[in-house]
Amino acid sequence: MIIPLDPVIAEIIPKLPLRDPETMTPQSARDALRALAAARAAVPPPPVASAIDTEVKGAAGPLAARVYRVSDEKSPTVVFFHGGGWVAGDLETHDRQARLLAIETGAVVVSVDYRRPPETRFPGAFEDAFAAVRDVFVRIAEFGGDSARVGVAGDSAGGNLAATVAIACRDAGIGLAAQLLVYPVTDVTGGFADATENARFPSRAENAEGYFLSRAVMEWFAGHYLDEAGHGADWRVSPLRAKSLAGLAPATVCTAWFDPLRDEGKAYADALAAAGVTTTYHHGAGLIHGYFGLGDASETARREAQRARADFRAMLERDA
């Protein structure tokens, strides 16, 4: 099947950051994503009723968070984890994504700023993400007010955190209503540097470079997150390696066709479905990693993201 790259996306790719692992540092990666967000400052953000900074409990102390509301009515609550390869990304870089999630799902969205590597390596981000979800459940009256309609969502490394937290919630007896996994990292075994492991996912070669996120940059991110190579097989960073996916919350999984992470995301969607988990999959025809943040420029990206958020909303509301 030949799916052409969206021509609008093709024009954007050369302007995107995080493409040179040889010179990239954690701080330069953070600065680049912040600069990308700041470049859109003249474009009004999607309007919500309120966006208020707060804190939630992390594994080692309070974490900065931002709460987005579209109304004061009882509603679902979504805990959102930003992408950025675990290393970069923050509340500001993903502000627009969190706003759109609130607007299109009607949920109270709690965007969480977990600790990042290399200052805090694996499993720090996972432990923070899980602690944050537990705290939101305890304080649900402060958020959407309905503990039966709590979901997790995230893009890229944030999708990885959402997926692993969903497993941890199942194991802890915490009932999530849904999970939205946007081009998630699902198997870090080998740290994207092992030829045998990479061969399991052809998209790591097919889309190794030229489409914004590269395999080499994923190797760089994994090398900063993992303290030792053996950690890559741990389900807390590689949910595809979990012993069982049965009993997890319904999932909407999105990949991008021109993304080295495409095949492991599809493999995770297939594994969820095989385990009996209600799963909706969007393959992101013509799109690249990061397309949820490109909807202002690309109609293809905007519509694909809207379809995914609509599916996620339906899952959140299923038992309402």
PDB file of C-alpha atoms in Angstrom:
ATOM      1  CA  MET A   1       0.000   0.000   0.000  1.00  0.00           C
ATOM      2  CA  ILE A   2       1.444   3.372  -1.055  1.00  0.00           C
ATOM      3  CA  ILE A   3       0.254   6.317   1.014  1.00  0.00           C
ATOM      4  CA  PRO A   4       1.735   9.660  -0.047  1.00  0.00           C
ATOM      5  CA  LEU A   5       3.023  12.166   2.485  1.00  0.00           C
ATOM      6  CA  ASP A   6       0.619  15.047   3.043  1.00  0.00           C
ATOM      7  CA  PRO A   7       2.163  17.866   0.947  1.00  0.00           C
ATOM      8  CA  VAL A   8       1.500  20.436   3.672  1.00  0.00           C
ATOM      9  CA  ILE A   9       3.367  18.242   6.155  1.00  0.00           C
ATOM     10  CA  ALA A  10       6.225  17.832   3.680  1.00  0.00           C
ATOM     11  CA  GLU A  11       6.717  21.613   3.664  1.00  0.00           C
ATOM     12  CA  ILE A  12       6.699  21.753   7.473  1.00  0.00           C
ATOM     13  CA  ILE A  13       9.261  18.997   8.154  1.00  0.00           C
ATOM     14  CA  PRO A  14      12.392  21.090   7.426  1.00  0.00           C
ATOM     15  CA  LYS A  15      11.222  23.645  10.012  1.00  0.00           C
ATOM     16  CA  LEU A  16      10.828  21.133  12.840  1.00  0.00           C
ATOM     17  CA  PRO A  17      13.419  20.693  15.620  1.00  0.00           C
ATOM     18  CA  LEU A  18      15.011  17.671  17.358  1.00  0.00           C
ATOM     19  CA  ARG A  19      16.534  16.204  14.211  1.00  0.00           C
ATOM     20  CA  ASP A  20      20.261  16.057  15.023  1.00  0.00           C
ATOM     21  CA  PRO A  21      21.195  13.700  17.870  1.00  0.00           C
ATOM     22  CA  GLU A  22      24.887  14.372  17.256  1.00  0.00           C
ATOM     23  CA  THR A  23      24.611  17.917  18.574  1.00  0.00           C
ATOM     24  CA  MET A  24      21.433  17.758  20.668  1.00  0.00           C
ATOM     25  CA  THR A  25      21.606  18.148  24.443  1.00  0.00           C
ATOM     26  CA  PRO A  26      18.745  17.817  26.937  1.00  0.00           C
ATOM     27  CA  GLN A  27      18.652  21.592  27.344  1.00  0.00           C
ATOM     28  CA  SER A  28      18.778  22.315  23.618  1.00  0.00           C
ATOM     29  CA  ALA A  29      15.930  19.846  23.059  1.00  0.00           C
ATOM     30  CA  ARG A  30      13.855  21.582  25.722  1.00  0.00           C
ATOM     31  CA  ASP A  31      14.666  25.007  24.350  1.00  0.00           C
ATOM     32  CA  ALA A  32      13.777  23.923  20.809  1.00  0.00           C
ATOM     33  CA  LEU A  33      10.331  22.639  21.771  1.00  0.00           C
ATOM     34  CA  ARG A  34       9.675  25.757  23.835  1.00  0.00           C
ATOM     35  CA  ALA A  35      10.721  27.932  20.881  1.00  0.00           C
ATOM     36  CA  LEU A  36       8.416  25.999  18.558  1.00  0.00           C
ATOM     37  CA  ALA A  37       5.497  26.656  20.913  1.00  0.00           C
ATOM     38  CA  ALA A  38       6.473  30.314  21.321  1.00  0.00           C
ATOM     39  CA  ALA A  39       6.559  30.782  17.552  1.00  0.00           C
ATOM     40  CA  ARG A  40       2.779  30.360  17.553  1.00  0.00           C
ATOM     41  CA  ALA A  41       2.180  32.976  20.234  1.00  0.00           C
ATOM     42  CA  ALA A  42       0.385  35.277  17.796  1.00  0.00           C
ATOM     43  CA  VAL A  43      -2.187  32.558  17.066  1.00  0.00           C
ATOM     44  CA  PRO A  44      -4.865  32.565  19.787  1.00  0.00           C
ATOM     45  CA  PRO A  45      -4.986  29.224  21.635  1.00  0.00           C
ATOM     46  CA  PRO A  46      -8.167  27.154  21.472  1.00  0.00           C
ATOM     47  CA  PRO A  47     -10.511  28.793  24.008  1.00  0.00           C
ATOM     48  CA  VAL A  48     -11.485  26.949  27.185  1.00  0.00           C
ATOM     49  CA  ALA A  49     -13.461  28.203  30.179  1.00  0.00           C
ATOM     50  CA  SER A  50     -10.367  28.104  32.386  1.00  0.00           C
ATOM     51  CA  ALA A  51      -6.759  26.912  32.461  1.00  0.00           C
ATOM     52  CA  ILE A  52      -5.409  27.012  35.998  1.00  0.00           C
ATOM     53  CA  ASP A  53      -1.972  26.004  37.234  1.00  0.00           C
ATOM     54  CA  THR A  54      -1.918  23.694  40.250  1.00  0.00           C
ATOM     55  CA  GLU A  55       0.008  20.751  41.688  1.00  0.00           C
ATOM     56  CA  VAL A  56      -0.575  17.018  41.932  1.00  0.00           C
ATOM     57  CA  LYS A  57       1.323  14.432  43.917  1.00  0.00           C
ATOM     58  CA  GLY A  58       4.282  12.804  42.230  1.00  0.00           C
ATOM     59  CA  ALA A  59       6.343   9.854  43.418  1.00  0.00           C
ATOM     60  CA  ALA A  60       8.893  12.086  45.167  1.00  0.00           C
ATOM     61  CA  GLY A  61       7.009  15.319  45.760  1.00  0.00           C
ATOM     62  CA  PRO A  62       4.561  17.726  44.138  1.00  0.00           C
ATOM     63  CA  LEU A  63       4.429  18.089  40.365  1.00  0.00           C
ATOM     64  CA  ALA A  64       3.353  21.132  38.396  1.00  0.00           C
ATOM     65  CA  ALA A  65       0.059  20.572  36.597  1.00  0.00           C
ATOM     66  CA  ARG A  66      -2.492  22.585  34.667  1.00  0.00           C
ATOM     67  CA  VAL A  67      -6.244  21.995  34.805  1.00  0.00           C
ATOM     68  CA  TYR A  68      -8.357  22.795  31.743  1.00  0.00           C
ATOM     69  CA  ARG A  69     -12.147  23.074  31.972  1.00  0.00           C
ATOM     70  CA  VAL A  70     -14.830  23.768  29.417  1.00  0.00           C
ATOM     71  CA  SER A  71     -17.640  23.912  31.994  1.00  0.00           C
ATOM     72  CA  ASP A  72     -18.351  23.550  35.708  1.00  0.00           C
ATOM     73  CA  GLU A  73     -20.630  20.564  35.186  1.00  0.00           C
ATOM     74  CA  LYS A  74     -19.824  17.052  36.369  1.00  0.00           C
ATOM     75  CA  SER A  75     -17.719  15.526  33.634  1.00  0.00           C
ATOM     76  CA  PRO A  76     -15.036  12.977  32.780  1.00  0.00           C
ATOM     77  CA  THR A  77     -11.473  13.668  33.884  1.00  0.00           C
ATOM     78  CA  VAL A  78      -8.434  12.995  31.705  1.00  0.00           C
ATOM     79  CA  VAL A  79      -4.883  12.921  33.030  1.00  0.00           C
ATOM     80  CA  PHE A  80      -2.658  14.003  30.156  1.00  0.00           C
ATOM     81  CA  PHE A  81       1.077  13.354  29.761  1.00  0.00           C
ATOM     82  CA  HIS A  82       3.049  15.438  27.272  1.00  0.00           C
ATOM     83  CA  GLY A  83       5.493  14.043  24.755  1.00  0.00           C
ATOM     84  CA  GLY A  84       9.080  15.086  24.087  1.00  0.00           C
ATOM     85  CA  GLY A  85      11.004  11.830  24.386  1.00  0.00           C
ATOM     86  CA  TRP A  86      10.671  11.918  28.202  1.00  0.00           C
ATOM     87  CA  VAL A  87      13.541  14.468  28.097  1.00  0.00           C
ATOM     88  CA  ALA A  88      11.855  17.557  26.633  1.00  0.00           C
ATOM     89  CA  GLY A  89       8.296  18.847  26.516  1.00  0.00           C
ATOM     90  CA  ASP A  90       6.347  20.507  29.310  1.00  0.00           C
ATOM     91  CA  LEU A  91       3.020  22.148  30.128  1.00  0.00           C
ATOM     92  CA  GLU A  92       3.684  24.999  27.683  1.00  0.00           C
ATOM     93  CA  THR A  93       4.778  22.947  24.673  1.00  0.00           C
ATOM     94  CA  HIS A  94       1.593  20.882  24.881  1.00  0.00           C
ATOM     95  CA  ASP A  95      -0.838  23.562  26.014  1.00  0.00           C
ATOM     96  CA  ARG A  96      -2.768  23.587  22.740  1.00  0.00           C
ATOM     97  CA  GLN A  97      -3.070  19.812  22.654  1.00  0.00           C
ATOM     98  CA  ALA A  98      -4.457  19.782  26.192  1.00  0.00           C
ATOM     99  CA  ARG A  99      -6.945  22.519  25.299  1.00  0.00           C
ATOM    100  CA  LEU A 100      -8.209  20.640  22.246  1.00  0.00           C
ATOM    101  CA  LEU A 101      -8.543  17.483  24.326  1.00  0.00           C
ATOM    102  CA  ALA A 102     -10.748  19.335  26.815  1.00  0.00           C
ATOM    103  CA  ILE A 103     -12.807  21.026  24.113  1.00  0.00           C
ATOM    104  CA  GLU A 104     -13.426  17.903  22.035  1.00  0.00           C
ATOM    105  CA  THR A 105     -14.061  15.461  24.891  1.00  0.00           C
ATOM    106  CA  GLY A 106     -15.845  17.763  27.325  1.00  0.00           C
ATOM    107  CA  ALA A 107     -13.522  16.463  30.028  1.00  0.00           C
ATOM    108  CA  VAL A 108     -11.556  18.225  32.713  1.00  0.00           C
ATOM    109  CA  VAL A 109      -7.985  17.743  31.506  1.00  0.00           C
ATOM    110  CA  VAL A 110      -5.177  17.592  34.064  1.00  0.00           C
ATOM    111  CA  SER A 111      -1.860  18.050  32.243  1.00  0.00           C
ATOM    112  CA  VAL A 112       1.018  16.737  34.369  1.00  0.00           C
ATOM    113  CA  ASP A 113       4.647  17.870  34.272  1.00  0.00           C
ATOM    114  CA  TYR A 114       6.478  14.703  35.344  1.00  0.00           C
ATOM    115  CA  ARG A 115      10.185  14.635  36.220  1.00  0.00           C
ATOM    116  CA  ARG A 116      12.411  14.271  33.180  1.00  0.00           C
ATOM    117  CA  PRO A 117      15.700  12.546  32.414  1.00  0.00           C
ATOM    118  CA  PRO A 118      18.623  12.706  32.557  1.00  0.00           C
ATOM    119  CA  GLU A 119      18.086  14.435  35.918  1.00  0.00           C
ATOM    120  CA  THR A 120      15.595  11.716  36.866  1.00  0.00           C
ATOM    121  CA  ARG A 121      15.959   8.493  34.916  1.00  0.00           C
ATOM    122  CA  PHE A 122      13.654   5.480  34.553  1.00  0.00           C
ATOM    123  CA  PRO A 123      11.379   4.664  36.289  1.00  0.00           C
ATOM    124  CA  GLY A 124      10.976   8.229  37.566  1.00  0.00           C
ATOM    125  CA  ALA A 125       8.599   9.490  34.874  1.00  0.00           C
ATOM    126  CA  PHE A 126       6.469   6.349  35.096  1.00  0.00           C
ATOM    127  CA  GLU A 127       6.293   6.551  38.891  1.00  0.00           C
ATOM    128  CA  ASP A 128       5.320  10.225  38.737  1.00  0.00           C
ATOM    129  CA  ALA A 129       2.636   9.529  36.151  1.00  0.00           C
ATOM    130  CA  PHE A 130       1.113   6.715  38.200  1.00  0.00           C
ATOM    131  CA  ALA A 131       1.257   8.768  41.401  1.00  0.00           C
ATOM    132  CA  ALA A 132      -0.465  11.656  39.618  1.00  0.00           C
ATOM    133  CA  VAL A 133      -3.326   9.460  38.444  1.00  0.00           C
ATOM    134  CA  ARG A 134      -3.781   8.044  41.926  1.00  0.00           C
ATOM    135  CA  ASP A 135      -3.870  11.573  43.334  1.00  0.00           C
ATOM    136  CA  VAL A 136      -6.471  12.677  40.795  1.00  0.00           C
ATOM    137  CA  PHE A 137      -8.693   9.766  41.814  1.00  0.00           C
ATOM    138  CA  VAL A 138      -8.362  10.713  45.487  1.00  0.00           C
ATOM    139  CA  ARG A 139      -9.193  14.344  44.677  1.00  0.00           C
ATOM    140  CA  ILE A 140     -11.760  13.656  41.959  1.00  0.00           C
ATOM    141  CA  ALA A 141     -14.260  16.075  43.524  1.00  0.00           C
ATOM    142  CA  GLU A 142     -11.821  18.885  42.691  1.00  0.00           C
ATOM    143  CA  PHE A 143     -11.736  17.874  39.045  1.00  0.00           C
ATOM    144  CA  GLY A 144     -14.499  16.274  36.974  1.00  0.00           C
ATOM    145  CA  GLY A 145     -16.217  14.769  39.971  1.00  0.00           C
ATOM    146  CA  ASP A 146     -16.903  11.345  38.453  1.00  0.00           C
ATOM    147  CA  SER A 147     -14.468   8.574  39.392  1.00  0.00           C
ATOM    148  CA  ALA A 148     -16.181   6.209  36.922  1.00  0.00           C
ATOM    149  CA  ARG A 149     -15.068   8.372  33.987  1.00  0.00           C
ATOM    150  CA  VAL A 150     -11.349   8.910  34.429  1.00  0.00           C
ATOM    151  CA  GLY A 151      -9.039   8.381  31.478  1.00  0.00           C
ATOM    152  CA  VAL A 152      -5.367   8.761  30.645  1.00  0.00           C
ATOM    153  CA  ALA A 153      -3.926  10.256  27.474  1.00  0.00           C
ATOM    154  CA  GLY A 154      -0.580  11.210  26.042  1.00  0.00           C
ATOM    155  CA  ASP A 155       1.445  11.592  22.884  1.00  0.00           C
ATOM    156  CA  SER A 156       4.753   9.872  22.057  1.00  0.00           C
ATOM    157  CA  ALA A 157       6.635   9.461  25.357  1.00  0.00           C
ATOM    158  CA  GLY A 158       3.454  10.695  27.014  1.00  0.00           C
ATOM    159  CA  GLY A 159       1.551   7.946  25.203  1.00  0.00           C
ATOM    160  CA  ASN A 160       4.091   5.517  26.618  1.00  0.00           C
ATOM    161  CA  LEU A 161       3.375   6.828  30.119  1.00  0.00           C
ATOM    162  CA  ALA A 162      -0.387   6.639  29.586  1.00  0.00           C
ATOM    163  CA  ALA A 163      -0.102   3.032  28.383  1.00  0.00           C
ATOM    164  CA  THR A 164       2.100   1.895  31.258  1.00  0.00           C
ATOM    165  CA  VAL A 165      -0.001   3.734  33.836  1.00  0.00           C
ATOM    166  CA  ALA A 166      -3.101   1.995  32.465  1.00  0.00           C
ATOM    167  CA  ILE A 167      -1.424  -1.341  33.205  1.00  0.00           C
ATOM    168  CA  ALA A 168      -0.423  -0.188  36.688  1.00  0.00           C
ATOM    169  CA  CYS A 169      -3.975   1.006  37.373  1.00  0.00           C
ATOM    170  CA  ARG A 170      -5.400  -2.374  36.383  1.00  0.00           C
ATOM    171  CA  ASP A 171      -2.944  -4.141  38.673  1.00  0.00           C
ATOM    172  CA  ALA A 172      -3.818  -1.783  41.547  1.00  0.00           C
ATOM    173  CA  GLY A 173      -7.558  -2.212  41.082  1.00  0.00           C
ATOM    174  CA  ILE A 174      -8.033   1.359  39.845  1.00  0.00           C
ATOM    175  CA  GLY A 175     -10.774   1.511  37.244  1.00  0.00           C
ATOM    176  CA  LEU A 176      -9.855   3.664  34.276  1.00  0.00           C
ATOM    177  CA  ALA A 177     -12.576   4.343  31.731  1.00  0.00           C
ATOM    178  CA  ALA A 178     -10.351   4.805  28.674  1.00  0.00           C
ATOM    179  CA  GLN A 179      -6.867   5.478  27.346  1.00  0.00           C
ATOM    180  CA  LEU A 180      -5.780   7.594  24.387  1.00  0.00           C
ATOM    181  CA  LEU A 181      -2.345   6.599  23.085  1.00  0.00           C
ATOM    182  CA  VAL A 182      -1.044   8.936  20.403  1.00  0.00           C
ATOM    183  CA  TYR A 183       1.916   7.544  18.414  1.00  0.00           C
ATOM    184  CA  PRO A 184       3.135   5.856  21.613  1.00  0.00           C
ATOM    185  CA  VAL A 185       6.514   4.309  22.332  1.00  0.00           C
ATOM    186  CA  THR A 186       5.636   0.717  23.235  1.00  0.00           C
ATOM    187  CA  ASP A 187       8.870  -1.313  23.060  1.00  0.00           C
ATOM    188  CA  VAL A 188      12.208   0.146  24.133  1.00  0.00           C
ATOM    189  CA  THR A 189      13.967  -3.229  24.319  1.00  0.00           C
ATOM    190  CA  GLY A 190      17.383  -2.673  22.787  1.00  0.00           C
ATOM    191  CA  GLY A 191      17.063   1.093  23.101  1.00  0.00           C
ATOM    192  CA  PHE A 192      16.415   1.508  19.351  1.00  0.00           C
ATOM    193  CA  ALA A 193      20.076   0.563  18.838  1.00  0.00           C
ATOM    194  CA  ASP A 194      19.797  -3.221  18.552  1.00  0.00           C
ATOM    195  CA  ALA A 195      19.517  -4.424  14.956  1.00  0.00           C
ATOM    196  CA  THR A 196      17.609  -7.589  15.870  1.00  0.00           C
ATOM    197  CA  GLU A 197      15.035  -5.717  17.919  1.00  0.00           C
ATOM    198  CA  ASN A 198      14.717  -2.986  15.297  1.00  0.00           C
ATOM    199  CA  ALA A 199      14.057  -5.588  12.612  1.00  0.00           C
ATOM    200  CA  ARG A 200      10.864  -6.597  14.436  1.00  0.00           C
ATOM    201  CA  PHE A 201       9.401  -3.233  13.431  1.00  0.00           C
ATOM    202  CA  PRO A 202      10.044  -2.431   9.734  1.00  0.00           C
ATOM    203  CA  SER A 203       8.967   1.188  10.185  1.00  0.00           C
ATOM    204  CA  ARG A 204      12.174   1.794  12.160  1.00  0.00           C
ATOM    205  CA  ALA A 205      14.067   1.277   8.899  1.00  0.00           C
ATOM    206  CA  GLU A 206      11.456   2.562   6.440  1.00  0.00           C
ATOM    207  CA  ASN A 207      11.051   5.820   8.373  1.00  0.00           C
ATOM    208  CA  ALA A 208      14.489   5.934   9.980  1.00  0.00           C
ATOM    209  CA  GLU A 209      15.071   9.497   8.812  1.00  0.00           C
ATOM    210  CA  GLY A 210      13.552  12.266   6.764  1.00  0.00           C
ATOM    211  CA  TYR A 211      10.191  12.527   8.522  1.00  0.00           C
ATOM    212  CA  PHE A 212      10.969  14.651  11.608  1.00  0.00           C
ATOM    213  CA  LEU A 213      11.359  11.967  14.308  1.00  0.00           C
ATOM    214  CA  SER A 214      14.221   9.647  13.392  1.00  0.00           C
ATOM    215  CA  ARG A 215      15.292   6.280  14.724  1.00  0.00           C
ATOM    216  CA  ALA A 216      18.587   7.840  15.807  1.00  0.00           C
ATOM    217  CA  VAL A 217      16.790  10.479  17.854  1.00  0.00           C
ATOM    218  CA  MET A 218      14.699   7.759  19.498  1.00  0.00           C
ATOM    219  CA  GLU A 219      17.959   6.000  20.394  1.00  0.00           C
ATOM    220  CA  TRP A 220      19.145   9.290  21.923  1.00  0.00           C
ATOM    221  CA  PHE A 221      15.938   9.673  23.941  1.00  0.00           C
ATOM    222  CA  ALA A 222      16.020   6.075  25.180  1.00  0.00           C
ATOM    223  CA  GLY A 223      19.662   6.454  26.160  1.00  0.00           C
ATOM    224  CA  HIS A 224      18.788   9.419  28.346  1.00  0.00           C
ATOM    225  CA  TYR A 225      15.707   7.833  29.946  1.00  0.00           C
ATOM    226  CA  LEU A 226      17.106   4.378  30.698  1.00  0.00           C
ATOM    227  CA  ASP A 227      19.804   4.067  33.343  1.00  0.00           C
ATOM    228  CA  GLU A 228      20.913   0.708  31.919  1.00  0.00           C
ATOM    229  CA  ALA A 229      20.123  -1.181  28.727  1.00  0.00           C
ATOM    230  CA  GLY A 230      18.338  -4.027  30.513  1.00  0.00           C
ATOM    231  CA  HIS A 231      15.605  -1.667  31.671  1.00  0.00           C
ATOM    232  CA  GLY A 232      14.273  -1.562  28.117  1.00  0.00           C
ATOM    233  CA  ALA A 233      12.506  -4.900  28.553  1.00  0.00           C
ATOM    234  CA  ASP A 234      10.646  -3.713  31.673  1.00  0.00           C
ATOM    235  CA  TRP A 235       6.905  -3.341  30.990  1.00  0.00           C
ATOM    236  CA  ARG A 236       6.990   0.030  32.776  1.00  0.00           C
ATOM    237  CA  VAL A 237       8.771   1.411  29.730  1.00  0.00           C
ATOM    238  CA  SER A 238       7.833  -1.277  27.180  1.00  0.00           C
ATOM    239  CA  PRO A 239       4.126  -2.042  27.640  1.00  0.00           C
ATOM    240  CA  LEU A 240       4.246  -4.386  24.648  1.00  0.00           C
ATOM    241  CA  ARG A 241       6.371  -6.646  26.883  1.00  0.00           C
ATOM    242  CA  ALA A 242       3.760  -6.862  29.664  1.00  0.00           C
ATOM    243  CA  LYS A 243       2.817 -10.436  30.572  1.00  0.00           C
ATOM    244  CA  SER A 244      -0.868  -9.725  30.060  1.00  0.00           C
ATOM    245  CA  LEU A 245      -2.897  -6.871  28.643  1.00  0.00           C
ATOM    246  CA  ALA A 246      -6.239  -8.409  29.566  1.00  0.00           C
ATOM    247  CA  GLY A 247      -8.594  -6.268  31.571  1.00  0.00           C
ATOM    248  CA  LEU A 248      -7.142  -2.917  30.537  1.00  0.00           C
ATOM    249  CA  ALA A 249      -9.250   0.163  29.873  1.00  0.00           C
ATOM    250  CA  PRO A 250     -10.646   0.586  26.351  1.00  0.00           C
ATOM    251  CA  ALA A 251      -8.051   2.182  24.112  1.00  0.00           C
ATOM    252  CA  THR A 252      -7.823   4.524  21.176  1.00  0.00           C
ATOM    253  CA  VAL A 253      -4.403   4.060  19.574  1.00  0.00           C
ATOM    254  CA  CYS A 254      -3.014   6.375  16.902  1.00  0.00           C
ATOM    255  CA  THR A 255       0.088   6.024  14.779  1.00  0.00           C
ATOM    256  CA  ALA A 256       1.529   8.046  11.911  1.00  0.00           C
ATOM    257  CA  TRP A 257       2.367   6.369   8.618  1.00  0.00           C
ATOM    258  CA  PHE A 258       5.729   8.128   8.254  1.00  0.00           C
ATOM    259  CA  ASP A 259       6.964   7.489  11.785  1.00  0.00           C
ATOM    260  CA  PRO A 260       9.624   5.038  13.019  1.00  0.00           C
ATOM    261  CA  LEU A 261       7.241   4.250  15.914  1.00  0.00           C
ATOM    262  CA  ARG A 262       4.403   3.245  13.584  1.00  0.00           C
ATOM    263  CA  ASP A 263       4.787  -0.533  13.736  1.00  0.00           C
ATOM    264  CA  GLU A 264       5.249  -0.861  17.489  1.00  0.00           C
ATOM    265  CA  GLY A 265       2.159   1.309  17.984  1.00  0.00           C
ATOM    266  CA  LYS A 266       0.187  -0.925  15.618  1.00  0.00           C
ATOM    267  CA  ALA A 267       1.583  -4.014  17.377  1.00  0.00           C
ATOM    268  CA  TYR A 268       0.328  -2.647  20.696  1.00  0.00           C
ATOM    269  CA  ALA A 269      -3.134  -1.954  19.287  1.00  0.00           C
ATOM    270  CA  ASP A 270      -3.229  -5.508  17.915  1.00  0.00           C
ATOM    271  CA  ALA A 271      -2.041  -6.951  21.237  1.00  0.00           C
ATOM    272  CA  LEU A 272      -4.706  -5.038  23.152  1.00  0.00           C
ATOM    273  CA  ALA A 273      -7.420  -6.284  20.820  1.00  0.00           C
ATOM    274  CA  ALA A 274      -6.103  -9.848  21.051  1.00  0.00           C
ATOM    275  CA  ALA A 275      -6.305  -9.590  24.842  1.00  0.00           C
ATOM    276  CA  GLY A 276      -9.981  -8.680  24.628  1.00  0.00           C
ATOM    277  CA  VAL A 277      -9.544  -4.944  25.176  1.00  0.00           C
ATOM    278  CA  THR A 278     -11.924  -2.726  23.209  1.00  0.00           C
ATOM    279  CA  THR A 279      -9.532  -0.977  20.841  1.00  0.00           C
ATOM    280  CA  THR A 280      -9.890   1.589  18.075  1.00  0.00           C
ATOM    281  CA  TYR A 281      -6.896   2.144  15.821  1.00  0.00           C
ATOM    282  CA  HIS A 282      -6.036   5.124  13.592  1.00  0.00           C
ATOM    283  CA  HIS A 283      -3.104   4.604  11.236  1.00  0.00           C
ATOM    284  CA  GLY A 284      -2.428   8.255  10.377  1.00  0.00           C
ATOM    285  CA  ALA A 285      -2.307   8.029   6.583  1.00  0.00           C
ATOM    286  CA  GLY A 286       0.061  10.570   5.073  1.00  0.00           C
ATOM    287  CA  LEU A 287       1.148  11.909   8.459  1.00  0.00           C
ATOM    288  CA  ILE A 288       4.281  12.133  10.597  1.00  0.00           C
ATOM    289  CA  HIS A 289       5.065  11.820  14.273  1.00  0.00           C
ATOM    290  CA  GLY A 290       3.782  14.922  16.042  1.00  0.00           C
ATOM    291  CA  TYR A 291       0.789  15.501  13.783  1.00  0.00           C
ATOM    292  CA  PHE A 292      -1.547  16.193  16.725  1.00  0.00           C
ATOM    293  CA  GLY A 293       0.326  19.477  17.016  1.00  0.00           C
ATOM    294  CA  LEU A 294       0.061  20.320  13.315  1.00  0.00           C
ATOM    295  CA  GLY A 295      -3.680  20.652  12.926  1.00  0.00           C
ATOM    296  CA  ASP A 296      -3.564  24.413  12.368  1.00  0.00           C
ATOM    297  CA  ALA A 297      -1.513  23.878   9.213  1.00  0.00           C
ATOM    298  CA  SER A 298      -2.664  20.490   7.916  1.00  0.00           C
ATOM    299  CA  GLU A 299      -6.304  19.649   7.379  1.00  0.00           C
ATOM    300  CA  THR A 300      -5.355  15.966   7.172  1.00  0.00           C
ATOM    301  CA  ALA A 301      -3.714  16.147  10.587  1.00  0.00           C
ATOM    302  CA  ARG A 302      -6.599  18.075  12.096  1.00  0.00           C
ATOM    303  CA  ARG A 303      -9.239  15.627  10.931  1.00  0.00           C
ATOM    304  CA  GLU A 304      -7.294  12.543  12.006  1.00  0.00           C
ATOM    305  CA  ALA A 305      -6.739  13.997  15.483  1.00  0.00           C
ATOM    306  CA  GLN A 306     -10.411  14.934  15.747  1.00  0.00           C
ATOM    307  CA  ARG A 307     -11.506  11.412  14.836  1.00  0.00           C
ATOM    308  CA  ALA A 308      -9.257   9.953  17.517  1.00  0.00           C
ATOM    309  CA  ARG A 309     -10.461  12.357  20.189  1.00  0.00           C
ATOM    310  CA  ALA A 310     -14.075  11.589  19.237  1.00  0.00           C
ATOM    311  CA  ASP A 311     -13.440   7.866  19.728  1.00  0.00           C
ATOM    312  CA  PHE A 312     -11.780   8.564  23.082  1.00  0.00           C
ATOM    313  CA  ARG A 313     -14.744  10.697  24.157  1.00  0.00           C
ATOM    314  CA  ALA A 314     -17.144   7.886  23.304  1.00  0.00           C
ATOM    315  CA  MET A 315     -15.115   5.485  25.445  1.00  0.00           C
ATOM    316  CA  LEU A 316     -15.101   7.915  28.375  1.00  0.00           C
ATOM    317  CA  GLU A 317     -18.869   8.325  28.124  1.00  0.00           C
ATOM    318  CA  ARG A 318     -19.699   4.677  27.475  1.00  0.00           C
ATOM    319  CA  ASP A 319     -21.005   3.892  30.954  1.00  0.00           C
ATOM    320  CA  ALA A 320     -22.236   7.388  31.813  1.00  0.00           C
TER     321      ALA A 320
END
